[in-house]
Amino acid sequence: NAGVTQTPKFQVLKTGQSMTLQCAQDMNHEYMSWYRQDPGMGLRLIHYSVGAGITDQGEVPNGYNVSRSTTEDFPLRLLSAAPSQTSVYFCASRYRSYSNQPQHFGDGTRLSIL
Amino acid sequence: AQSVAQPEDQVNVAEGNPLTVKCTYSVSGNPYLFWYVQYPNRGLQFLLKYITGDNLVKGSYGFEAEFNKSQTSFHLKKPSALVSDSALYFCAVRLTDRGSTLGRLYFGRGTQLTVWP
């Protein structure tokens, strides 16, 4: 039972490059979400999904795209990387959007944009 | 606007002493309340939650939290701190109204707990 798996763990990009952060869960959770964590800012929601084929924007969606073709996977795409996107990115999942169960988090992707 | 406040960026306590990490919130309705802990280079780990019922809830690693509806607070406590409790702690609130927020989780900014020997 792996939980939430994020790859890669570390990445360095140049400004303007694109990349995809991968997230997979094996718990059959309907709800998945992406956060970014910056010092003193807590966690801010980027995008979320309540099930396969359904995604929506969170608090800070600009510069990011998501898709949800399967229940298990929820990749986050940076379209044209900018230094302001240097951050630690966390993927999380829980059973359903209205469930009172806690979210499960991956160990994060540490992304630096030069 | 929905908000979660952790008024202390840093809490320092001596090992063996009681600890409190504070959290207050301003959201609509009757939310679910959570505490998470983050160790260096790791994701957030669930500690405990309040859904309904008894105002004192117990969680992992000897932590407990007290819900106070009138003060809209959910403070994290532990009777006797350990050096291994040193970590970053986050309070989180989830709305329960079936509106456009769709169960979104709101986080505080985090409190760094340091327990010294």
mmCIF file with all atom_site columns, C-alpha atoms in Angstrom:
data_model
loop_
_atom_site.group_PDB
_atom_site.id
_atom_site.type_symbol
_atom_site.label_atom_id
_atom_site.label_alt_id
_atom_site.label_comp_id
_atom_site.label_asym_id
_atom_site.label_entity_id
_atom_site.label_seq_id
_atom_site.pdbx_PDB_ins_code
_atom_site.Cartn_x
_atom_site.Cartn_y
_atom_site.Cartn_z
_atom_site.occupancy
_atom_site.B_iso_or_equiv
_atom_site.pdbx_formal_charge
_atom_site.auth_seq_id
_atom_site.auth_comp_id
_atom_site.auth_asym_id
_atom_site.auth_atom_id
_atom_site.pdbx_PDB_model_num
ATOM 1   C CA . ASN A 1 1   ? 0.000   0.000  0.000   1.00 0.00 ? 1   ASN A CA 1
ATOM 2   C CA . ALA A 1 2   ? 2.050   2.921  -1.307  1.00 0.00 ? 2   ALA A CA 1
ATOM 3   C CA . GLY A 1 3   ? -0.437  5.732  -0.577  1.00 0.00 ? 3   GLY A CA 1
ATOM 4   C CA . VAL A 1 4   ? 0.315   8.876  -2.594  1.00 0.00 ? 4   VAL A CA 1
ATOM 5   C CA . THR A 1 5   ? 3.421   8.755  -4.777  1.00 0.00 ? 5   THR A CA 1
ATOM 6   C CA . GLN A 1 6   ? 4.980   11.842 -6.323  1.00 0.00 ? 6   GLN A CA 1
ATOM 7   C CA . THR A 1 7   ? 7.725   11.969 -8.927  1.00 0.00 ? 7   THR A CA 1
ATOM 8   C CA . PRO A 1 8   ? 10.269  13.412 -9.301  1.00 0.00 ? 8   PRO A CA 1
ATOM 9   C CA . LYS A 1 9   ? 11.393  14.346 -5.789  1.00 0.00 ? 9   LYS A CA 1
ATOM 10  C CA . PHE A 1 10  ? 13.654  17.142 -7.030  1.00 0.00 ? 10  PHE A CA 1
ATOM 11  C CA . GLN A 1 11  ? 13.800  19.101 -10.275 1.00 0.00 ? 11  GLN A CA 1
ATOM 12  C CA . VAL A 1 12  ? 15.660  22.125 -11.595 1.00 0.00 ? 12  VAL A CA 1
ATOM 13  C CA . LEU A 1 13  ? 14.269  23.913 -14.630 1.00 0.00 ? 13  LEU A CA 1
ATOM 14  C CA . LYS A 1 14  ? 15.203  26.926 -16.681 1.00 0.00 ? 14  LYS A CA 1
ATOM 15  C CA . THR A 1 15  ? 12.759  29.763 -17.159 1.00 0.00 ? 15  THR A CA 1
ATOM 16  C CA . GLY A 1 16  ? 10.386  28.979 -20.004 1.00 0.00 ? 16  GLY A CA 1
ATOM 17  C CA . GLN A 1 17  ? 10.727  25.211 -19.844 1.00 0.00 ? 17  GLN A CA 1
ATOM 18  C CA . SER A 1 18  ? 7.709   23.016 -19.312 1.00 0.00 ? 18  SER A CA 1
ATOM 19  C CA . MET A 1 19  ? 7.371   19.886 -17.248 1.00 0.00 ? 19  MET A CA 1
ATOM 20  C CA . THR A 1 20  ? 4.876   17.550 -15.642 1.00 0.00 ? 20  THR A CA 1
ATOM 21  C CA . LEU A 1 21  ? 4.812   16.615 -11.982 1.00 0.00 ? 21  LEU A CA 1
ATOM 22  C CA . GLN A 1 22  ? 3.384   13.155 -11.505 1.00 0.00 ? 22  GLN A CA 1
ATOM 23  C CA . CYS A 1 23  ? 1.023   12.044 -8.755  1.00 0.00 ? 23  CYS A CA 1
ATOM 24  C CA . ALA A 1 24  ? -0.513  8.611  -8.265  1.00 0.00 ? 24  ALA A CA 1
ATOM 25  C CA . GLN A 1 25  ? -2.570  7.054  -5.488  1.00 0.00 ? 25  GLN A CA 1
ATOM 26  C CA . ASP A 1 26  ? -3.579  3.439  -4.984  1.00 0.00 ? 26  ASP A CA 1
ATOM 27  C CA . MET A 1 27  ? -6.380  3.951  -2.455  1.00 0.00 ? 27  MET A CA 1
ATOM 28  C CA . ASN A 1 28  ? -9.225  4.419  -4.958  1.00 0.00 ? 28  ASN A CA 1
ATOM 29  C CA . HIS A 1 29  ? -9.737  7.971  -3.731  1.00 0.00 ? 29  HIS A CA 1
ATOM 30  C CA . GLU A 1 30  ? -12.061 10.179 -5.729  1.00 0.00 ? 30  GLU A CA 1
ATOM 31  C CA . TYR A 1 31  ? -10.719 13.524 -4.526  1.00 0.00 ? 31  TYR A CA 1
ATOM 32  C CA . MET A 1 32  ? -7.212  14.632 -5.448  1.00 0.00 ? 32  MET A CA 1
ATOM 33  C CA . SER A 1 33  ? -5.527  17.987 -5.160  1.00 0.00 ? 33  SER A CA 1
ATOM 34  C CA . TRP A 1 34  ? -2.282  19.876 -5.721  1.00 0.00 ? 34  TRP A CA 1
ATOM 35  C CA . TYR A 1 35  ? -0.797  22.390 -3.289  1.00 0.00 ? 35  TYR A CA 1
ATOM 36  C CA . ARG A 1 36  ? 2.287   24.524 -3.267  1.00 0.00 ? 36  ARG A CA 1
ATOM 37  C CA . GLN A 1 37  ? 4.128   25.280 -0.057  1.00 0.00 ? 37  GLN A CA 1
ATOM 38  C CA . ASP A 1 38  ? 6.147   28.453 0.310   1.00 0.00 ? 38  ASP A CA 1
ATOM 39  C CA . PRO A 1 39  ? 7.846   29.682 3.507   1.00 0.00 ? 39  PRO A CA 1
ATOM 40  C CA . GLY A 1 40  ? 5.396   31.485 5.783   1.00 0.00 ? 40  GLY A CA 1
ATOM 41  C CA . MET A 1 41  ? 2.518   30.916 3.381   1.00 0.00 ? 41  MET A CA 1
ATOM 42  C CA . GLY A 1 42  ? 1.200   27.560 4.478   1.00 0.00 ? 42  GLY A CA 1
ATOM 43  C CA . LEU A 1 43  ? -0.267  25.386 1.739   1.00 0.00 ? 43  LEU A CA 1
ATOM 44  C CA . ARG A 1 44  ? -2.129  26.974 -1.139  1.00 0.00 ? 44  ARG A CA 1
ATOM 45  C CA . LEU A 1 45  ? -4.468  25.014 -3.370  1.00 0.00 ? 45  LEU A CA 1
ATOM 46  C CA . ILE A 1 46  ? -3.565  25.026 -7.073  1.00 0.00 ? 46  ILE A CA 1
ATOM 47  C CA . HIS A 1 47  ? -6.081  22.654 -8.674  1.00 0.00 ? 47  HIS A CA 1
ATOM 48  C CA . TYR A 1 48  ? -8.290  19.833 -7.513  1.00 0.00 ? 48  TYR A CA 1
ATOM 49  C CA . SER A 1 49  ? -10.385 17.005 -8.893  1.00 0.00 ? 49  SER A CA 1
ATOM 50  C CA . VAL A 1 50  ? -13.469 15.319 -7.464  1.00 0.00 ? 50  VAL A CA 1
ATOM 51  C CA . GLY A 1 51  ? -13.264 12.366 -9.835  1.00 0.00 ? 51  GLY A CA 1
ATOM 52  C CA . ALA A 1 52  ? -11.999 11.156 -13.184 1.00 0.00 ? 52  ALA A CA 1
ATOM 53  C CA . GLY A 1 53  ? -12.723 13.710 -15.894 1.00 0.00 ? 53  GLY A CA 1
ATOM 54  C CA . ILE A 1 54  ? -13.541 16.517 -13.437 1.00 0.00 ? 54  ILE A CA 1
ATOM 55  C CA . THR A 1 55  ? -11.079 19.228 -12.446 1.00 0.00 ? 55  THR A CA 1
ATOM 56  C CA . ASP A 1 56  ? -11.365 22.742 -11.101 1.00 0.00 ? 56  ASP A CA 1
ATOM 57  C CA . GLN A 1 57  ? -9.199  25.668 -10.089 1.00 0.00 ? 57  GLN A CA 1
ATOM 58  C CA . GLY A 1 58  ? -8.057  26.401 -6.586  1.00 0.00 ? 58  GLY A CA 1
ATOM 59  C CA . GLU A 1 59  ? -6.536  29.482 -5.057  1.00 0.00 ? 59  GLU A CA 1
ATOM 60  C CA . VAL A 1 60  ? -3.449  29.889 -7.280  1.00 0.00 ? 60  VAL A CA 1
ATOM 61  C CA . PRO A 1 61  ? -4.094  28.169 -10.635 1.00 0.00 ? 61  PRO A CA 1
ATOM 62  C CA . ASN A 1 62  ? -2.292  30.521 -13.037 1.00 0.00 ? 62  ASN A CA 1
ATOM 63  C CA . GLY A 1 63  ? 0.560   28.898 -14.928 1.00 0.00 ? 63  GLY A CA 1
ATOM 64  C CA . TYR A 1 64  ? -0.569  25.348 -14.152 1.00 0.00 ? 64  TYR A CA 1
ATOM 65  C CA . ASN A 1 65  ? -2.754  22.788 -15.898 1.00 0.00 ? 65  ASN A CA 1
ATOM 66  C CA . VAL A 1 66  ? -4.175  19.498 -14.688 1.00 0.00 ? 66  VAL A CA 1
ATOM 67  C CA . SER A 1 67  ? -6.093  16.565 -16.088 1.00 0.00 ? 67  SER A CA 1
ATOM 68  C CA . ARG A 1 68  ? -7.685  13.495 -14.521 1.00 0.00 ? 68  ARG A CA 1
ATOM 69  C CA . SER A 1 69  ? -8.086  10.700 -17.041 1.00 0.00 ? 69  SER A CA 1
ATOM 70  C CA . THR A 1 70  ? -8.024  7.936  -14.409 1.00 0.00 ? 70  THR A CA 1
ATOM 71  C CA . THR A 1 71  ? -8.928  7.688  -10.734 1.00 0.00 ? 71  THR A CA 1
ATOM 72  C CA . GLU A 1 72  ? -5.307  6.912  -9.840  1.00 0.00 ? 72  GLU A CA 1
ATOM 73  C CA . ASP A 1 73  ? -3.374  9.684  -11.583 1.00 0.00 ? 73  ASP A CA 1
ATOM 74  C CA . PHE A 1 74  ? -3.465  13.461 -11.317 1.00 0.00 ? 74  PHE A CA 1
ATOM 75  C CA . PRO A 1 75  ? -0.518  15.111 -13.106 1.00 0.00 ? 75  PRO A CA 1
ATOM 76  C CA . LEU A 1 76  ? 0.307   18.801 -12.747 1.00 0.00 ? 76  LEU A CA 1
ATOM 77  C CA . ARG A 1 77  ? 1.765   20.593 -15.760 1.00 0.00 ? 77  ARG A CA 1
ATOM 78  C CA . LEU A 1 78  ? 3.839   23.745 -15.700 1.00 0.00 ? 78  LEU A CA 1
ATOM 79  C CA . LEU A 1 79  ? 3.301   25.348 -19.074 1.00 0.00 ? 79  LEU A CA 1
ATOM 80  C CA . SER A 1 80  ? 6.211   27.834 -19.115 1.00 0.00 ? 80  SER A CA 1
ATOM 81  C CA . ALA A 1 81  ? 8.197   27.799 -15.907 1.00 0.00 ? 81  ALA A CA 1
ATOM 82  C CA . ALA A 1 82  ? 8.842   31.081 -14.090 1.00 0.00 ? 82  ALA A CA 1
ATOM 83  C CA . PRO A 1 83  ? 11.080  31.774 -11.063 1.00 0.00 ? 83  PRO A CA 1
ATOM 84  C CA . SER A 1 84  ? 7.925   32.551 -9.032  1.00 0.00 ? 84  SER A CA 1
ATOM 85  C CA . GLN A 1 85  ? 6.986   28.889 -9.382  1.00 0.00 ? 85  GLN A CA 1
ATOM 86  C CA . THR A 1 86  ? 9.983   27.797 -7.353  1.00 0.00 ? 86  THR A CA 1
ATOM 87  C CA . SER A 1 87  ? 8.311   25.941 -4.516  1.00 0.00 ? 87  SER A CA 1
ATOM 88  C CA . VAL A 1 88  ? 7.585   22.586 -2.945  1.00 0.00 ? 88  VAL A CA 1
ATOM 89  C CA . TYR A 1 89  ? 4.584   20.901 -4.534  1.00 0.00 ? 89  TYR A CA 1
ATOM 90  C CA . PHE A 1 90  ? 2.393   18.418 -2.703  1.00 0.00 ? 90  PHE A CA 1
ATOM 91  C CA . CYS A 1 91  ? -0.245  16.116 -4.076  1.00 0.00 ? 91  CYS A CA 1
ATOM 92  C CA . ALA A 1 92  ? -2.984  14.883 -1.751  1.00 0.00 ? 92  ALA A CA 1
ATOM 93  C CA . SER A 1 93  ? -5.986  12.598 -1.930  1.00 0.00 ? 93  SER A CA 1
ATOM 94  C CA . ARG A 1 94  ? -8.951  11.600 0.147   1.00 0.00 ? 94  ARG A CA 1
ATOM 95  C CA . TYR A 1 95  ? -11.886 9.250  -0.278  1.00 0.00 ? 95  TYR A CA 1
ATOM 96  C CA . ARG A 1 96  ? -14.476 11.787 -1.445  1.00 0.00 ? 96  ARG A CA 1
ATOM 97  C CA . SER A 1 97  ? -14.762 15.558 -1.482  1.00 0.00 ? 97  SER A CA 1
ATOM 98  C CA . TYR A 1 98  ? -17.314 15.562 1.366   1.00 0.00 ? 98  TYR A CA 1
ATOM 99  C CA . SER A 1 99  ? -15.707 12.777 3.352   1.00 0.00 ? 99  SER A CA 1
ATOM 100 C CA . ASN A 1 100 ? -14.688 13.585 6.935   1.00 0.00 ? 100 ASN A CA 1
ATOM 101 C CA . GLN A 1 101 ? -11.628 11.420 6.475   1.00 0.00 ? 101 GLN A CA 1
ATOM 102 C CA . PRO A 1 102 ? -8.229  13.143 6.432   1.00 0.00 ? 102 PRO A CA 1
ATOM 103 C CA . GLN A 1 103 ? -6.220  13.793 3.310   1.00 0.00 ? 103 GLN A CA 1
ATOM 104 C CA . HIS A 1 104 ? -3.174  11.705 2.490   1.00 0.00 ? 104 HIS A CA 1
ATOM 105 C CA . PHE A 1 105 ? -0.145  13.604 1.223   1.00 0.00 ? 105 PHE A CA 1
ATOM 106 C CA . GLY A 1 106 ? 2.771   12.618 -0.940  1.00 0.00 ? 106 GLY A CA 1
ATOM 107 C CA . ASP A 1 107 ? 6.311   13.534 0.077   1.00 0.00 ? 107 ASP A CA 1
ATOM 108 C CA . GLY A 1 108 ? 6.490   16.429 -2.336  1.00 0.00 ? 108 GLY A CA 1
ATOM 109 C CA . THR A 1 109 ? 8.416   17.614 -5.380  1.00 0.00 ? 109 THR A CA 1
ATOM 110 C CA . ARG A 1 110 ? 11.017  20.301 -4.730  1.00 0.00 ? 110 ARG A CA 1
ATOM 111 C CA . LEU A 1 111 ? 11.146  22.482 -7.820  1.00 0.00 ? 111 LEU A CA 1
ATOM 112 C CA . SER A 1 112 ? 13.658  25.229 -8.579  1.00 0.00 ? 112 SER A CA 1
ATOM 113 C CA . ILE A 1 113 ? 13.279  27.531 -11.564 1.00 0.00 ? 113 ILE A CA 1
ATOM 114 C CA . LEU A 1 114 ? 16.440  29.331 -12.646 1.00 0.00 ? 114 LEU A CA 1
ATOM 115 C CA . ALA B 2 1   ? -13.505 35.196 3.355   1.00 0.00 ? 1   ALA B CA 1
ATOM 116 C CA . GLN B 2 2   ? -12.545 31.923 4.964   1.00 0.00 ? 2   GLN B CA 1
ATOM 117 C CA . SER B 2 3   ? -9.404  32.022 7.067   1.00 0.00 ? 3   SER B CA 1
ATOM 118 C CA . VAL B 2 4   ? -7.328  29.949 9.476   1.00 0.00 ? 4   VAL B CA 1
ATOM 119 C CA . ALA B 2 5   ? -4.890  31.631 11.835  1.00 0.00 ? 5   ALA B CA 1
ATOM 120 C CA . GLN B 2 6   ? -1.945  30.174 13.679  1.00 0.00 ? 6   GLN B CA 1
ATOM 121 C CA . PRO B 2 7   ? -0.815  33.205 15.658  1.00 0.00 ? 7   PRO B CA 1
ATOM 122 C CA . GLU B 2 8   ? 2.615   31.843 16.574  1.00 0.00 ? 8   GLU B CA 1
ATOM 123 C CA . ASP B 2 9   ? 5.200   31.168 13.890  1.00 0.00 ? 9   ASP B CA 1
ATOM 124 C CA . GLN B 2 10  ? 7.409   29.458 16.471  1.00 0.00 ? 10  GLN B CA 1
ATOM 125 C CA . VAL B 2 11  ? 6.812   27.656 19.760  1.00 0.00 ? 11  VAL B CA 1
ATOM 126 C CA . ASN B 2 12  ? 9.724   26.579 21.949  1.00 0.00 ? 12  ASN B CA 1
ATOM 127 C CA . VAL B 2 13  ? 9.305   24.273 24.937  1.00 0.00 ? 13  VAL B CA 1
ATOM 128 C CA . ALA B 2 14  ? 11.537  22.166 27.129  1.00 0.00 ? 14  ALA B CA 1
ATOM 129 C CA . GLU B 2 15  ? 11.264  18.410 26.966  1.00 0.00 ? 15  GLU B CA 1
ATOM 130 C CA . GLY B 2 16  ? 8.818   17.121 29.543  1.00 0.00 ? 16  GLY B CA 1
ATOM 131 C CA . ASN B 2 17  ? 6.838   20.352 29.667  1.00 0.00 ? 17  ASN B CA 1
ATOM 132 C CA . PRO B 2 18  ? 3.320   20.689 28.279  1.00 0.00 ? 18  PRO B CA 1
ATOM 133 C CA . LEU B 2 19  ? 2.930   22.266 24.861  1.00 0.00 ? 19  LEU B CA 1
ATOM 134 C CA . THR B 2 20  ? 0.162   24.169 23.123  1.00 0.00 ? 20  THR B CA 1
ATOM 135 C CA . VAL B 2 21  ? -0.012  25.175 19.476  1.00 0.00 ? 21  VAL B CA 1
ATOM 136 C CA . LYS B 2 22  ? -2.825  27.611 18.818  1.00 0.00 ? 22  LYS B CA 1
ATOM 137 C CA . CYS B 2 23  ? -5.326  27.732 15.970  1.00 0.00 ? 23  CYS B CA 1
ATOM 138 C CA . THR B 2 24  ? -8.346  29.931 15.387  1.00 0.00 ? 24  THR B CA 1
ATOM 139 C CA . TYR B 2 25  ? -10.589 30.024 12.346  1.00 0.00 ? 25  TYR B CA 1
ATOM 140 C CA . SER B 2 26  ? -13.191 32.162 10.655  1.00 0.00 ? 26  SER B CA 1
ATOM 141 C CA . VAL B 2 27  ? -15.339 30.143 8.281   1.00 0.00 ? 27  VAL B CA 1
ATOM 142 C CA . SER B 2 28  ? -18.999 29.638 7.550   1.00 0.00 ? 28  SER B CA 1
ATOM 143 C CA . GLY B 2 29  ? -21.032 26.816 9.007   1.00 0.00 ? 29  GLY B CA 1
ATOM 144 C CA . ASN B 2 30  ? -19.740 23.980 11.175  1.00 0.00 ? 30  ASN B CA 1
ATOM 145 C CA . PRO B 2 31  ? -16.438 22.866 9.697   1.00 0.00 ? 31  PRO B CA 1
ATOM 146 C CA . TYR B 2 32  ? -14.350 19.771 10.154  1.00 0.00 ? 32  TYR B CA 1
ATOM 147 C CA . LEU B 2 33  ? -11.065 20.589 11.927  1.00 0.00 ? 33  LEU B CA 1
ATOM 148 C CA . PHE B 2 34  ? -7.719  18.878 11.452  1.00 0.00 ? 34  PHE B CA 1
ATOM 149 C CA . TRP B 2 35  ? -4.135  18.988 12.663  1.00 0.00 ? 35  TRP B CA 1
ATOM 150 C CA . TYR B 2 36  ? -1.258  17.803 10.508  1.00 0.00 ? 36  TYR B CA 1
ATOM 151 C CA . VAL B 2 37  ? 2.457   17.504 11.230  1.00 0.00 ? 37  VAL B CA 1
ATOM 152 C CA . GLN B 2 38  ? 5.302   17.869 8.752   1.00 0.00 ? 38  GLN B CA 1
ATOM 153 C CA . TYR B 2 39  ? 8.806   16.560 9.333   1.00 0.00 ? 39  TYR B CA 1
ATOM 154 C CA . PRO B 2 40  ? 11.717  17.846 7.209   1.00 0.00 ? 40  PRO B CA 1
ATOM 155 C CA . ASN B 2 41  ? 11.560  16.805 3.556   1.00 0.00 ? 41  ASN B CA 1
ATOM 156 C CA . ARG B 2 42  ? 8.314   14.901 4.089   1.00 0.00 ? 42  ARG B CA 1
ATOM 157 C CA . GLY B 2 43  ? 4.660   15.412 3.306   1.00 0.00 ? 43  GLY B CA 1
ATOM 158 C CA . LEU B 2 44  ? 2.011   16.289 5.853   1.00 0.00 ? 44  LEU B CA 1
ATOM 159 C CA . GLN B 2 45  ? 0.892   13.552 8.210   1.00 0.00 ? 45  GLN B CA 1
ATOM 160 C CA . PHE B 2 46  ? -2.526  13.474 9.845   1.00 0.00 ? 46  PHE B CA 1
ATOM 161 C CA . LEU B 2 47  ? -2.559  13.858 13.646  1.00 0.00 ? 47  LEU B CA 1
ATOM 162 C CA . LEU B 2 48  ? -6.196  14.238 14.673  1.00 0.00 ? 48  LEU B CA 1
ATOM 163 C CA . LYS B 2 49  ? -9.557  15.639 13.705  1.00 0.00 ? 49  LYS B CA 1
ATOM 164 C CA . TYR B 2 50  ? -12.717 17.069 15.193  1.00 0.00 ? 50  TYR B CA 1
ATOM 165 C CA . ILE B 2 51  ? -15.977 16.243 13.457  1.00 0.00 ? 51  ILE B CA 1
ATOM 166 C CA . THR B 2 52  ? -18.598 16.392 16.192  1.00 0.00 ? 52  THR B CA 1
ATOM 167 C CA . GLY B 2 53  ? -19.152 15.344 19.790  1.00 0.00 ? 53  GLY B CA 1
ATOM 168 C CA . ASP B 2 54  ? -16.670 15.609 22.650  1.00 0.00 ? 54  ASP B CA 1
ATOM 169 C CA . ASN B 2 55  ? -14.702 18.854 22.523  1.00 0.00 ? 55  ASN B CA 1
ATOM 170 C CA . LEU B 2 56  ? -11.457 17.088 23.465  1.00 0.00 ? 56  LEU B CA 1
ATOM 171 C CA . VAL B 2 57  ? -10.148 14.789 20.781  1.00 0.00 ? 57  VAL B CA 1
ATOM 172 C CA . LYS B 2 58  ? -7.156  12.487 21.034  1.00 0.00 ? 58  LYS B CA 1
ATOM 173 C CA . GLY B 2 59  ? -4.810  11.660 18.211  1.00 0.00 ? 59  GLY B CA 1
ATOM 174 C CA . SER B 2 60  ? -1.504  10.129 17.290  1.00 0.00 ? 60  SER B CA 1
ATOM 175 C CA . TYR B 2 61  ? 1.736   10.323 19.321  1.00 0.00 ? 61  TYR B CA 1
ATOM 176 C CA . GLY B 2 62  ? -0.036  11.480 22.504  1.00 0.00 ? 62  GLY B CA 1
ATOM 177 C CA . PHE B 2 63  ? -1.409  14.677 20.988  1.00 0.00 ? 63  PHE B CA 1
ATOM 178 C CA . GLU B 2 64  ? -4.864  15.997 21.744  1.00 0.00 ? 64  GLU B CA 1
ATOM 179 C CA . ALA B 2 65  ? -6.820  19.057 20.709  1.00 0.00 ? 65  ALA B CA 1
ATOM 180 C CA . GLU B 2 66  ? -9.535  21.102 22.318  1.00 0.00 ? 66  GLU B CA 1
ATOM 181 C CA . PHE B 2 67  ? -12.384 22.480 20.241  1.00 0.00 ? 67  PHE B CA 1
ATOM 182 C CA . ASN B 2 68  ? -14.040 25.668 21.475  1.00 0.00 ? 68  ASN B CA 1
ATOM 183 C CA . LYS B 2 69  ? -17.011 26.681 19.376  1.00 0.00 ? 69  LYS B CA 1
ATOM 184 C CA . SER B 2 70  ? -17.603 30.066 20.997  1.00 0.00 ? 70  SER B CA 1
ATOM 185 C CA . GLN B 2 71  ? -13.975 31.080 20.464  1.00 0.00 ? 71  GLN B CA 1
ATOM 186 C CA . THR B 2 72  ? -13.719 29.273 17.098  1.00 0.00 ? 72  THR B CA 1
ATOM 187 C CA . SER B 2 73  ? -10.473 27.712 18.251  1.00 0.00 ? 73  SER B CA 1
ATOM 188 C CA . PHE B 2 74  ? -8.887  24.297 17.944  1.00 0.00 ? 74  PHE B CA 1
ATOM 189 C CA . HIS B 2 75  ? -5.660  24.293 19.955  1.00 0.00 ? 75  HIS B CA 1
ATOM 190 C CA . LEU B 2 76  ? -3.255  21.378 19.798  1.00 0.00 ? 76  LEU B CA 1
ATOM 191 C CA . LYS B 2 77  ? -1.863  20.135 23.100  1.00 0.00 ? 77  LYS B CA 1
ATOM 192 C CA . LYS B 2 78  ? 0.416   17.532 24.581  1.00 0.00 ? 78  LYS B CA 1
ATOM 193 C CA . PRO B 2 79  ? 0.959   17.010 28.309  1.00 0.00 ? 79  PRO B CA 1
ATOM 194 C CA . SER B 2 80  ? 4.671   16.178 28.057  1.00 0.00 ? 80  SER B CA 1
ATOM 195 C CA . ALA B 2 81  ? 6.723   17.240 25.029  1.00 0.00 ? 81  ALA B CA 1
ATOM 196 C CA . LEU B 2 82  ? 9.440   15.104 23.449  1.00 0.00 ? 82  LEU B CA 1
ATOM 197 C CA . VAL B 2 83  ? 12.430  16.260 21.412  1.00 0.00 ? 83  VAL B CA 1
ATOM 198 C CA . SER B 2 84  ? 11.082  14.087 18.593  1.00 0.00 ? 84  SER B CA 1
ATOM 199 C CA . ASP B 2 85  ? 7.917   16.251 18.509  1.00 0.00 ? 85  ASP B CA 1
ATOM 200 C CA . SER B 2 86  ? 9.969   19.039 16.914  1.00 0.00 ? 86  SER B CA 1
ATOM 201 C CA . ALA B 2 87  ? 8.334   19.664 13.536  1.00 0.00 ? 87  ALA B CA 1
ATOM 202 C CA . LEU B 2 88  ? 6.065   22.014 11.594  1.00 0.00 ? 88  LEU B CA 1
ATOM 203 C CA . TYR B 2 89  ? 2.404   21.826 12.595  1.00 0.00 ? 89  TYR B CA 1
ATOM 204 C CA . PHE B 2 90  ? -0.532  22.860 10.447  1.00 0.00 ? 90  PHE B CA 1
ATOM 205 C CA . CYS B 2 91  ? -4.115  23.498 11.410  1.00 0.00 ? 91  CYS B CA 1
ATOM 206 C CA . ALA B 2 92  ? -6.662  22.914 8.649   1.00 0.00 ? 92  ALA B CA 1
ATOM 207 C CA . VAL B 2 93  ? -10.369 23.506 8.264   1.00 0.00 ? 93  VAL B CA 1
ATOM 208 C CA . ARG B 2 94  ? -12.769 21.913 5.803   1.00 0.00 ? 94  ARG B CA 1
ATOM 209 C CA . LEU B 2 95  ? -16.117 23.460 5.039   1.00 0.00 ? 95  LEU B CA 1
ATOM 210 C CA . THR B 2 96  ? -19.110 21.167 5.223   1.00 0.00 ? 96  THR B CA 1
ATOM 211 C CA . ASP B 2 97  ? -21.635 23.136 3.215   1.00 0.00 ? 97  ASP B CA 1
ATOM 212 C CA . ARG B 2 98  ? -22.297 21.594 -0.169  1.00 0.00 ? 98  ARG B CA 1
ATOM 213 C CA . GLY B 2 99  ? -21.499 24.727 -2.110  1.00 0.00 ? 99  GLY B CA 1
ATOM 214 C CA . SER B 2 100 ? -18.950 25.706 -4.640  1.00 0.00 ? 100 SER B CA 1
ATOM 215 C CA . THR B 2 101 ? -16.018 25.029 -2.343  1.00 0.00 ? 101 THR B CA 1
ATOM 216 C CA . LEU B 2 102 ? -16.663 21.269 -2.643  1.00 0.00 ? 102 LEU B CA 1
ATOM 217 C CA . GLY B 2 103 ? -15.016 20.353 0.621   1.00 0.00 ? 103 GLY B CA 1
ATOM 218 C CA . ARG B 2 104 ? -11.914 22.484 0.133   1.00 0.00 ? 104 ARG B CA 1
ATOM 219 C CA . LEU B 2 105 ? -9.314  22.380 2.905   1.00 0.00 ? 105 LEU B CA 1
ATOM 220 C CA . TYR B 2 106 ? -8.011  25.706 4.264   1.00 0.00 ? 106 TYR B CA 1
ATOM 221 C CA . PHE B 2 107 ? -4.633  25.694 5.991   1.00 0.00 ? 107 PHE B CA 1
ATOM 222 C CA . GLY B 2 108 ? -3.000  27.937 8.535   1.00 0.00 ? 108 GLY B CA 1
ATOM 223 C CA . ARG B 2 109 ? 0.526   29.148 7.829   1.00 0.00 ? 109 ARG B CA 1
ATOM 224 C CA . GLY B 2 110 ? 2.084   26.625 10.168  1.00 0.00 ? 110 GLY B CA 1
ATOM 225 C CA . THR B 2 111 ? 3.814   26.735 13.551  1.00 0.00 ? 111 THR B CA 1
ATOM 226 C CA . GLN B 2 112 ? 7.361   25.488 13.992  1.00 0.00 ? 112 GLN B CA 1
ATOM 227 C CA . LEU B 2 113 ? 7.588   23.573 17.251  1.00 0.00 ? 113 LEU B CA 1
ATOM 228 C CA . THR B 2 114 ? 11.024  23.138 18.795  1.00 0.00 ? 114 THR B CA 1
ATOM 229 C CA . VAL B 2 115 ? 11.433  20.968 21.869  1.00 0.00 ? 115 VAL B CA 1
ATOM 230 C CA . TRP B 2 116 ? 14.839  21.355 23.499  1.00 0.00 ? 116 TRP B CA 1
ATOM 231 C CA . PRO B 2 117 ? 16.413  18.732 25.748  1.00 0.00 ? 117 PRO B CA 1
#
